[in-house]
Coordinates of C-alpha atoms in Angstrom, one line a residue:
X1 CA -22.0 5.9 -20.5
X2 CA -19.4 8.8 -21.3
X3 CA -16.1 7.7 -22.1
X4 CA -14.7 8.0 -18.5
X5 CA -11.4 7.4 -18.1
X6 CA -10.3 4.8 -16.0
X7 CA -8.7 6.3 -12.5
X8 CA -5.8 4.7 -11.2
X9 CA -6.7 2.2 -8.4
X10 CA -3.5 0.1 -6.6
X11 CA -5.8 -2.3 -4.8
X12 CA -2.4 -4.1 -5.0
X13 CA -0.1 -4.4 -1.5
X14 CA 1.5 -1.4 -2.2
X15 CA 4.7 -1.5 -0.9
X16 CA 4.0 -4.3 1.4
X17 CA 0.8 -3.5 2.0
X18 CA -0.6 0.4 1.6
X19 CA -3.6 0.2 -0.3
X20 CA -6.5 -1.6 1.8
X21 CA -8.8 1.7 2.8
X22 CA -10.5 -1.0 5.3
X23 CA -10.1 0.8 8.7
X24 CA -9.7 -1.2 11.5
X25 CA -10.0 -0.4 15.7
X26 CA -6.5 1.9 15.4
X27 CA -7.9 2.9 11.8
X28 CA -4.4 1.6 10.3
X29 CA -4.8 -0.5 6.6
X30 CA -4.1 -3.8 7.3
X31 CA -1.3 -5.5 4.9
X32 CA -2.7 -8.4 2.9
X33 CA 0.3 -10.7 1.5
X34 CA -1.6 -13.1 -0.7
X35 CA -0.6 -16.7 0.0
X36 CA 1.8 -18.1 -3.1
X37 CA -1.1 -20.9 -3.3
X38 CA -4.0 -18.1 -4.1
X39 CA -1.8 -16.0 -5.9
X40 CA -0.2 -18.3 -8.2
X41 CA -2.8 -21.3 -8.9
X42 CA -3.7 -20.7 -12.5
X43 CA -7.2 -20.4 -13.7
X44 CA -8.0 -22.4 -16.7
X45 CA -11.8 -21.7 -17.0
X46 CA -12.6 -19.3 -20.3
X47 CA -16.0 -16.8 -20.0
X48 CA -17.0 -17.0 -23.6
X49 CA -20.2 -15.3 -23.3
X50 CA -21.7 -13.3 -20.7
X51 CA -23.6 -15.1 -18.2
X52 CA -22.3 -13.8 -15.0
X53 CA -24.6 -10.1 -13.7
X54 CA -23.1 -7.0 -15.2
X55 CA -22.9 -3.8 -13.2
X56 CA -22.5 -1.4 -15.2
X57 CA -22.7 2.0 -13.5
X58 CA -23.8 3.1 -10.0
X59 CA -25.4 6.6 -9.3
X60 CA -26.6 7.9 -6.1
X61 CA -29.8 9.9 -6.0
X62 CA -33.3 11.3 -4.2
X63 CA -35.7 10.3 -6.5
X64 CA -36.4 7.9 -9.3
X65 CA -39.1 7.5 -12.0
X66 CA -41.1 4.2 -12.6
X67 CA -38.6 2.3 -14.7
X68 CA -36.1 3.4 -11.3
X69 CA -34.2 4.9 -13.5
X70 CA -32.8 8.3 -11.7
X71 CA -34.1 11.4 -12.2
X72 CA -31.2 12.9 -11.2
X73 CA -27.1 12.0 -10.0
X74 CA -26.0 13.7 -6.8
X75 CA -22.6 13.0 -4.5
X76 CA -23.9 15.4 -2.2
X77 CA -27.3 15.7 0.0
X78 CA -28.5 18.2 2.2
X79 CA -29.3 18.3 5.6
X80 CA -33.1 17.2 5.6
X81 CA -32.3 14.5 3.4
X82 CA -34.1 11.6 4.4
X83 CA -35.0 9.2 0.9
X84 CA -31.7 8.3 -0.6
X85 CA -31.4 5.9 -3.4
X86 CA -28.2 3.8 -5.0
X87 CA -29.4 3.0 -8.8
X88 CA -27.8 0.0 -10.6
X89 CA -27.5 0.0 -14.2
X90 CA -27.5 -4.1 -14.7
X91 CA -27.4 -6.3 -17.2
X92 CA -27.1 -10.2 -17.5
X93 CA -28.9 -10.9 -14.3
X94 CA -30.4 -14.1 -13.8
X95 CA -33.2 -14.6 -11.7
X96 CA -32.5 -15.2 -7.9
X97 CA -29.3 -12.9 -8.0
X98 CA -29.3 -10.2 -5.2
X99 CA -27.8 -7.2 -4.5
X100 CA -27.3 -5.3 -1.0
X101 CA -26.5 -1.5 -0.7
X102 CA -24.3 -1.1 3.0
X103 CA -25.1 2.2 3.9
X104 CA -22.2 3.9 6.3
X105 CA -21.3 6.8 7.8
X106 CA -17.7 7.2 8.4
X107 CA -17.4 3.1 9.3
X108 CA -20.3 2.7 10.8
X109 CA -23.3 1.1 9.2
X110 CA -26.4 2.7 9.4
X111 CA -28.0 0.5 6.9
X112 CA -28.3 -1.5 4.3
X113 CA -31.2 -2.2 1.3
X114 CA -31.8 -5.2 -0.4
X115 CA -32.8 -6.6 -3.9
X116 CA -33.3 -10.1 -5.3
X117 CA -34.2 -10.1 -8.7
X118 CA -37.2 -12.5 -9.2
X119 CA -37.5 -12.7 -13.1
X120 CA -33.9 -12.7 -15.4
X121 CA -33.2 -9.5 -16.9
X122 CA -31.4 -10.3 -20.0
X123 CA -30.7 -6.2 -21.7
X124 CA -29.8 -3.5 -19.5
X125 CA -32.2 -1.9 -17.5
X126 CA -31.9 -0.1 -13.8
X127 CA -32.2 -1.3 -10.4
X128 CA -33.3 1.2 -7.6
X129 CA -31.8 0.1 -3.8
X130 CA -33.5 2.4 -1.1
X131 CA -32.7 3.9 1.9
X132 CA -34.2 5.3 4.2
X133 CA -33.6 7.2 7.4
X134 CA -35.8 7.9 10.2
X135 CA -34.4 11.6 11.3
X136 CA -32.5 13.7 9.1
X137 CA -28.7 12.6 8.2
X138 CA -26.2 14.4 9.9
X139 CA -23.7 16.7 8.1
X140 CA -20.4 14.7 7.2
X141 CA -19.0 12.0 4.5
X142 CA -20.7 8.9 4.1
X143 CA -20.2 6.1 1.4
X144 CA -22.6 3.1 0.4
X145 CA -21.0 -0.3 -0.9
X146 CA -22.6 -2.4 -3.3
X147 CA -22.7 -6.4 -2.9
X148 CA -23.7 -8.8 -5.7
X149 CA -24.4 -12.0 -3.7
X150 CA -22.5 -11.4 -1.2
X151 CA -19.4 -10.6 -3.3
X152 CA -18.4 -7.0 -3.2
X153 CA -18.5 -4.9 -6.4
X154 CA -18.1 -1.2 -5.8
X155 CA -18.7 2.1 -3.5
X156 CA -19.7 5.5 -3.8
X157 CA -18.5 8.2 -1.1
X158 CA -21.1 11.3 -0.1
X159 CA -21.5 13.8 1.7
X160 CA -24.7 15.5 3.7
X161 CA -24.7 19.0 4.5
X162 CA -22.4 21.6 2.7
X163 CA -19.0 22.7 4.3
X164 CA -20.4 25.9 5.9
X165 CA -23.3 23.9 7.3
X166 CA -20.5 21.2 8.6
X167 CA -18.7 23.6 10.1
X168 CA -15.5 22.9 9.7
X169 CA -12.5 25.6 11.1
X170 CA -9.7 26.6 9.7
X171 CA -7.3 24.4 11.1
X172 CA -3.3 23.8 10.5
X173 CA -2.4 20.3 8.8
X174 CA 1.7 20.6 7.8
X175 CA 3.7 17.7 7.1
X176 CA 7.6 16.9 8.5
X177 CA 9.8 13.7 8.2
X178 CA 9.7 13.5 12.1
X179 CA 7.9 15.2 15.5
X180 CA 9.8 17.8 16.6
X181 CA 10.6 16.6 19.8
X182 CA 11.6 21.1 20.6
X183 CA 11.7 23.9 18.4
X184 CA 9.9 24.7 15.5
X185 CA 8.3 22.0 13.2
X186 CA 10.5 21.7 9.9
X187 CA 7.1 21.4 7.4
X188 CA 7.8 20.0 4.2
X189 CA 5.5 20.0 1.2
X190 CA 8.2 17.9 -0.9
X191 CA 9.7 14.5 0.1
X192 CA 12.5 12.6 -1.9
X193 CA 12.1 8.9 -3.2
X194 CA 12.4 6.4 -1.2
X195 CA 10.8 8.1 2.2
X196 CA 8.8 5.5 4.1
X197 CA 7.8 7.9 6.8
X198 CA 5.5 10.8 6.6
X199 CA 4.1 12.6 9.9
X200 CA 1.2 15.1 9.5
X201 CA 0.8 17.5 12.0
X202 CA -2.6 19.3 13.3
X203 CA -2.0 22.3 15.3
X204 CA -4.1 24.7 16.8
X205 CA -6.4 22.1 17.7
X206 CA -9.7 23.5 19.4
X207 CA -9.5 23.2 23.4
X208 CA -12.9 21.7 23.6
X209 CA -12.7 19.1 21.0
X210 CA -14.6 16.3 22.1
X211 CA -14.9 14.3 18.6
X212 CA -12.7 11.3 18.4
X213 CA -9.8 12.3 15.7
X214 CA -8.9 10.2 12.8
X215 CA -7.3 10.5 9.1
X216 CA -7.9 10.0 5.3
X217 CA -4.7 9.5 3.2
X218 CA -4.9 9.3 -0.6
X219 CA -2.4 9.2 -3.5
X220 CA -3.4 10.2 -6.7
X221 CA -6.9 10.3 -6.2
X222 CA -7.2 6.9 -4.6
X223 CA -7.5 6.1 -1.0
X224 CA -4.5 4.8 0.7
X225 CA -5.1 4.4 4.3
X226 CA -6.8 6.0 7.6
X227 CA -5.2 6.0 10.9
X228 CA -5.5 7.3 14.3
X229 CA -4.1 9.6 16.1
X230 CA -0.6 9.3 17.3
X231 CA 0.3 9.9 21.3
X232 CA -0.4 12.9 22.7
X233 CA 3.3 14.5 22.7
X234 CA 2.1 18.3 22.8
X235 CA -0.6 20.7 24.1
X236 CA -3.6 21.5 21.1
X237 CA -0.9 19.7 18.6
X238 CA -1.9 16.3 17.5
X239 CA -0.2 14.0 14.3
X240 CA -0.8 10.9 12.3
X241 CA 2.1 8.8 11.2
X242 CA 2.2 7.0 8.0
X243 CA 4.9 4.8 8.4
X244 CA 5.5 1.9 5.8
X245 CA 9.0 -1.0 5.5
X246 CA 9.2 0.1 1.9
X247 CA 9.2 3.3 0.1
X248 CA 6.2 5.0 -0.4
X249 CA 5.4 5.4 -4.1
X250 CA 6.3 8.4 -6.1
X251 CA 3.1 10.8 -6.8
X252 CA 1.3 13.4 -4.8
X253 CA -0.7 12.5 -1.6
X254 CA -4.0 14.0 0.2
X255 CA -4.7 14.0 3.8
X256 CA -8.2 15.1 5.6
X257 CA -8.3 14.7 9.3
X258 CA -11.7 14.1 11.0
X259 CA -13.6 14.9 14.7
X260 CA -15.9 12.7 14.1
X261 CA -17.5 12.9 10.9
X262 CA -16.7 16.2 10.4
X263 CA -14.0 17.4 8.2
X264 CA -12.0 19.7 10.5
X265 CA -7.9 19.6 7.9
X266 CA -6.7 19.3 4.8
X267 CA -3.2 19.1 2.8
X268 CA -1.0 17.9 0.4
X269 CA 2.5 16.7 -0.3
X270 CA 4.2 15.3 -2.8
X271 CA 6.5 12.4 -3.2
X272 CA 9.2 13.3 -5.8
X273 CA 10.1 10.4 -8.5
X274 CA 13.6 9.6 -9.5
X275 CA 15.4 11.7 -11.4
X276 CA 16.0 11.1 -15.0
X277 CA 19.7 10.3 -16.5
X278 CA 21.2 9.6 -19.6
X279 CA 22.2 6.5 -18.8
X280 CA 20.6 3.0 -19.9
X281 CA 18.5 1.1 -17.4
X282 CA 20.3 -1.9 -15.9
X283 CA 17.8 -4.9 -16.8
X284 CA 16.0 -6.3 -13.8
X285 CA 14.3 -9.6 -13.0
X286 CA 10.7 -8.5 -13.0
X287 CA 8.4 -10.5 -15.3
X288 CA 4.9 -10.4 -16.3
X289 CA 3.1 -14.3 -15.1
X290 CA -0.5 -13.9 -15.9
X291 CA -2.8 -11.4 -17.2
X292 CA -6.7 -11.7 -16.9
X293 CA -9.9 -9.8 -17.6
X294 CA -12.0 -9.8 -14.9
X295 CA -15.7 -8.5 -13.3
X296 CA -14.1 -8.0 -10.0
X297 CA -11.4 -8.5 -7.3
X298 CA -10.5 -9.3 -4.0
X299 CA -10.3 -5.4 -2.1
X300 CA -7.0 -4.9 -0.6
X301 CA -5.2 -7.7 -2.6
X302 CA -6.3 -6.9 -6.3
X303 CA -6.0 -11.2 -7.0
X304 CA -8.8 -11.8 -9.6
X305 CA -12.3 -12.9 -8.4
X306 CA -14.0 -15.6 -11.0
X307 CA -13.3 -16.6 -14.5
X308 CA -11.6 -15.1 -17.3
X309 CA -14.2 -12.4 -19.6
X310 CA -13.4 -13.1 -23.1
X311 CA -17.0 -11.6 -24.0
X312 CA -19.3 -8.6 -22.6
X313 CA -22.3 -6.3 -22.9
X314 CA -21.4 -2.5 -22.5
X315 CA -21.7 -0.7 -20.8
X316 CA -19.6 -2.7 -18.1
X317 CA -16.9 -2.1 -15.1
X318 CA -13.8 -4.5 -16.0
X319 CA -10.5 -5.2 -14.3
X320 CA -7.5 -5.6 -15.7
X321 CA -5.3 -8.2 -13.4
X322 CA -1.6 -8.4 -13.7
X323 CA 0.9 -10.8 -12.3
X324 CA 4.2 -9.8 -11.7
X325 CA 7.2 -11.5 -10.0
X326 CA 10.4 -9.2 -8.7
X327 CA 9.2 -6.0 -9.8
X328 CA 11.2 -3.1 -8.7
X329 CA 10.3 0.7 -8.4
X330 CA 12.4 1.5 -11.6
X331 CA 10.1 -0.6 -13.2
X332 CA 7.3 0.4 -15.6
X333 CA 4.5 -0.9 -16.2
X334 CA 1.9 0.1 -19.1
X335 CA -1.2 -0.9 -19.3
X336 CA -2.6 -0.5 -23.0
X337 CA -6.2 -0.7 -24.4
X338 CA -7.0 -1.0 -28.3
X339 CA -10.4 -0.8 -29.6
X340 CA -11.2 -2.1 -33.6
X341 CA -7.2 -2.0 -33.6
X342 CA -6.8 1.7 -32.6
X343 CA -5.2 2.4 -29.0
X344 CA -8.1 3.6 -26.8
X345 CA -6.0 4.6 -23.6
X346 CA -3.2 3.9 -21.9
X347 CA -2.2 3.9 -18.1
X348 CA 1.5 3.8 -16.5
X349 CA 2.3 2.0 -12.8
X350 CA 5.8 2.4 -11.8
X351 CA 7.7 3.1 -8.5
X352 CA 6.4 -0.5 -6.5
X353 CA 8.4 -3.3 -4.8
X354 CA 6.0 -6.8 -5.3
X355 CA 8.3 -10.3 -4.9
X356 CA 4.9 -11.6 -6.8
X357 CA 1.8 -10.5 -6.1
X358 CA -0.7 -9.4 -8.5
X359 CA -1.5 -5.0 -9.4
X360 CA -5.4 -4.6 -10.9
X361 CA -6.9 -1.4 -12.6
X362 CA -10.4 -0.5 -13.5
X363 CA -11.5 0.2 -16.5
X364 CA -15.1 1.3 -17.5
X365 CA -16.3 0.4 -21.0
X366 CA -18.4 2.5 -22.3
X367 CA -22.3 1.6 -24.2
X368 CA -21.2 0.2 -28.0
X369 CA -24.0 0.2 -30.4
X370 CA -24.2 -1.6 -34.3
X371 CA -21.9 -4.2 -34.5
X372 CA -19.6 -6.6 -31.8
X373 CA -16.6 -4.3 -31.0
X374 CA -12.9 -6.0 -30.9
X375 CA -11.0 -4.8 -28.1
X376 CA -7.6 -5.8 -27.1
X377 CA -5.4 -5.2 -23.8
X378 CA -1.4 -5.2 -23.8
X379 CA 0.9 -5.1 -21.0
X380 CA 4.2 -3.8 -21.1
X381 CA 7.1 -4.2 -19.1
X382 CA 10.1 -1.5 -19.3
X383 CA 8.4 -1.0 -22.9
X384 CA 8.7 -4.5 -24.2
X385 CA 5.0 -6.6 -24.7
X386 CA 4.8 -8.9 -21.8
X387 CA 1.0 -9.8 -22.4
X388 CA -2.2 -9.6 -24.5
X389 CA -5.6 -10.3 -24.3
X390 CA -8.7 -10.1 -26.5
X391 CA -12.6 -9.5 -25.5
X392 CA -15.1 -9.1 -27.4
X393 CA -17.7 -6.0 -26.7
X394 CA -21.7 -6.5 -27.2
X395 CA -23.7 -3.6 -27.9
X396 CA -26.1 -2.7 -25.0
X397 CA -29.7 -3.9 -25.3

């Protein structure tokens, strides 16, 4: 595995509650507030060697050879395509463990494939999950989610059919603080810290769209939310409100807006941080509880699923799970990774609200050969070492 760095996922409530992509009948996130007795119970079992399944990479494809190995990795298909296959790079996996692939388009499920392994695979080896469809896929996005046991471990988004063939129009998507109620929309591509409300705007809708409409919002490369459309107010003029009780996080947002399955808008904003000054930060209350090394967590919450990993076998998909109590946006957190005593990366959280509630990141390890590899994981709040943790990285077999 290349040494892919880790992308920024706040499967934490953001800001009371912005980050579960789950979409539900109005296609609005729901807003999971962990119960004090989930979030706070401590967990005093240790992992110190890997028995639990590894899943260690995930790759989408159309054919694979006789080990299942793929032949090749594809996020897009085209039209015809009717033999689809999610490969599982696993290690660790005792026998009896299964694995689903749910296959959906948009949030339907048109499928799902299912493994159980029958003899234990102790090194790493691949696992093909199959799909396939009776007619040719139509054009759109799709994603498949992986399941290990019932627990879920990761997705992959798709699409079928190129943007030409899915026919998407040119479409206006501009963004204001409020619906014009008359006049002119005041569009805004910039809005100032603490905004909790964000309207996006389609106009020149087709007259004979027939598709029901929905959107995708993202910030910084992670999905945020989808909604509905908001009440009709205007002739060929539809919008989509993101409205949140606290400020939306600093960094720059995405929105695609759907008939259907079919991409039909796209934009961007930003959400401006706050401005730097020469003056010393006032000390807050926040603190840093807990932090764990985990295989997975709970989507939409980011609480820690299972025990500790003190140990693993590369390459491997890790979380790192942070507790915090009374953080504030002007907070900082920093997330630091060492590897044989070198710092290996470093990623930076700032600009959320949390009274206590935990914030999780991935991070993907990458395949280690020779010798066990030390690694070591710091958290720091406002610059000062809150937390460490050690673990322990295995070669691949």
């Amino acid at each position: 595995m290349s040494k892919a760095l880790p992308v920024l996922v706040l499967t934490v409530v953001l800001l009371g509650g912005c980050t579960a992509p789950v979409v539900q009948s109005q296609r609005s996130a729901p807003t999971p507030t962990p119960a004090a007795a989930s979030v706070l119970t401590p967990d005093t079992n240790t992992e110190a060697r890997p028995l639990d399944p590894i899943i260690g990479q995930l790759v989408l494809t159309t054919e694979v050879g006789n080990d299942e190995a793929p032949r090749e990795q594809r996020s897009a298909f085209p039209l015809n395509a009717k033999q689809l296959y999610l490969v599982v790079r696993a290690s660790e996996m005792p026998a009896g463990t299964r694995l689903t692939a749910v296959w959906l388009r948009g949030t339907a499920e048109i499928g799902r494939s299912e493994r159980e392994i029958r003899e234990p695979i102790e090194g790493a080896r691949w696992i093909a999950l199959g799909f396939q469809s009776a007619t040719p896929l139509p054009s759109g996005e799709y994603s498949v989610r992986l399941f290990l046991d019932d627990r879920f471990v990761d997705s992959v988004v798709f699409t079928v059919g190129s943007r030409r063939e899915q026919g998407s129009e040119e479409t206006g998507l501009v963004f204001a603080a409020e619906f014009p109620e008359s006049g002119a929309i005041q569009a805004m591509s910039e809005f100032p810290l603490g905004t909790t409300r964000v309207v996006a705007i389609l106009t020149d809708v087709p007259p004979d769209l027939r598709e029901e409409l929905w959107s995708r919002w993202s910030v910084n490369g992670s999905v945020l939310t989808e909604l509905g459309p908001d009440e009709l107010r205007m002739a060929f003029v539809r919008s989509f409100t993101l409205q949140r009780s606290e400020p939306l996080p600093p960094g720059l947002y995405s929105v695609q807006v759907f008939a259907g399955q079919q991409p039909i808008a796209e934009g961007s904003f930003v959400v401006v941080g706050a401005t730097p000054t020469p003056e010393a930060p006032v000390a807050g209350n926040a603190v840093v509880e807990d932090l764990r090394i985990v295989r997975a967590v709970e989507p939409g919450t980011g609480v820690p699923v299972g025990a500790r990993v003190t140990q693993v076998r590369s390459p491997a998909r890790l979380y790192v799970a942070v507790l915090v109590r009374d953080l504030q946006p002007s907070d900082v957190l920093e997330f630091v990774w060492e590897r044989a005593g070198q710092e290996w990366n470093r990623q930076t959280v700032s600009g959320l609200t949390l009274p206590a509630n935990w914030v999780s990141l991935p991070f993907d390890l990458p395949a280690e050969s020779g010798e066990p590899v030390e690694y070591a994981v710091s958290v720091l709040l406002n610059g000062t070492l809150a937390q460490r943790v050690s673990l322990t990285v295995l070669p691949g077999a």
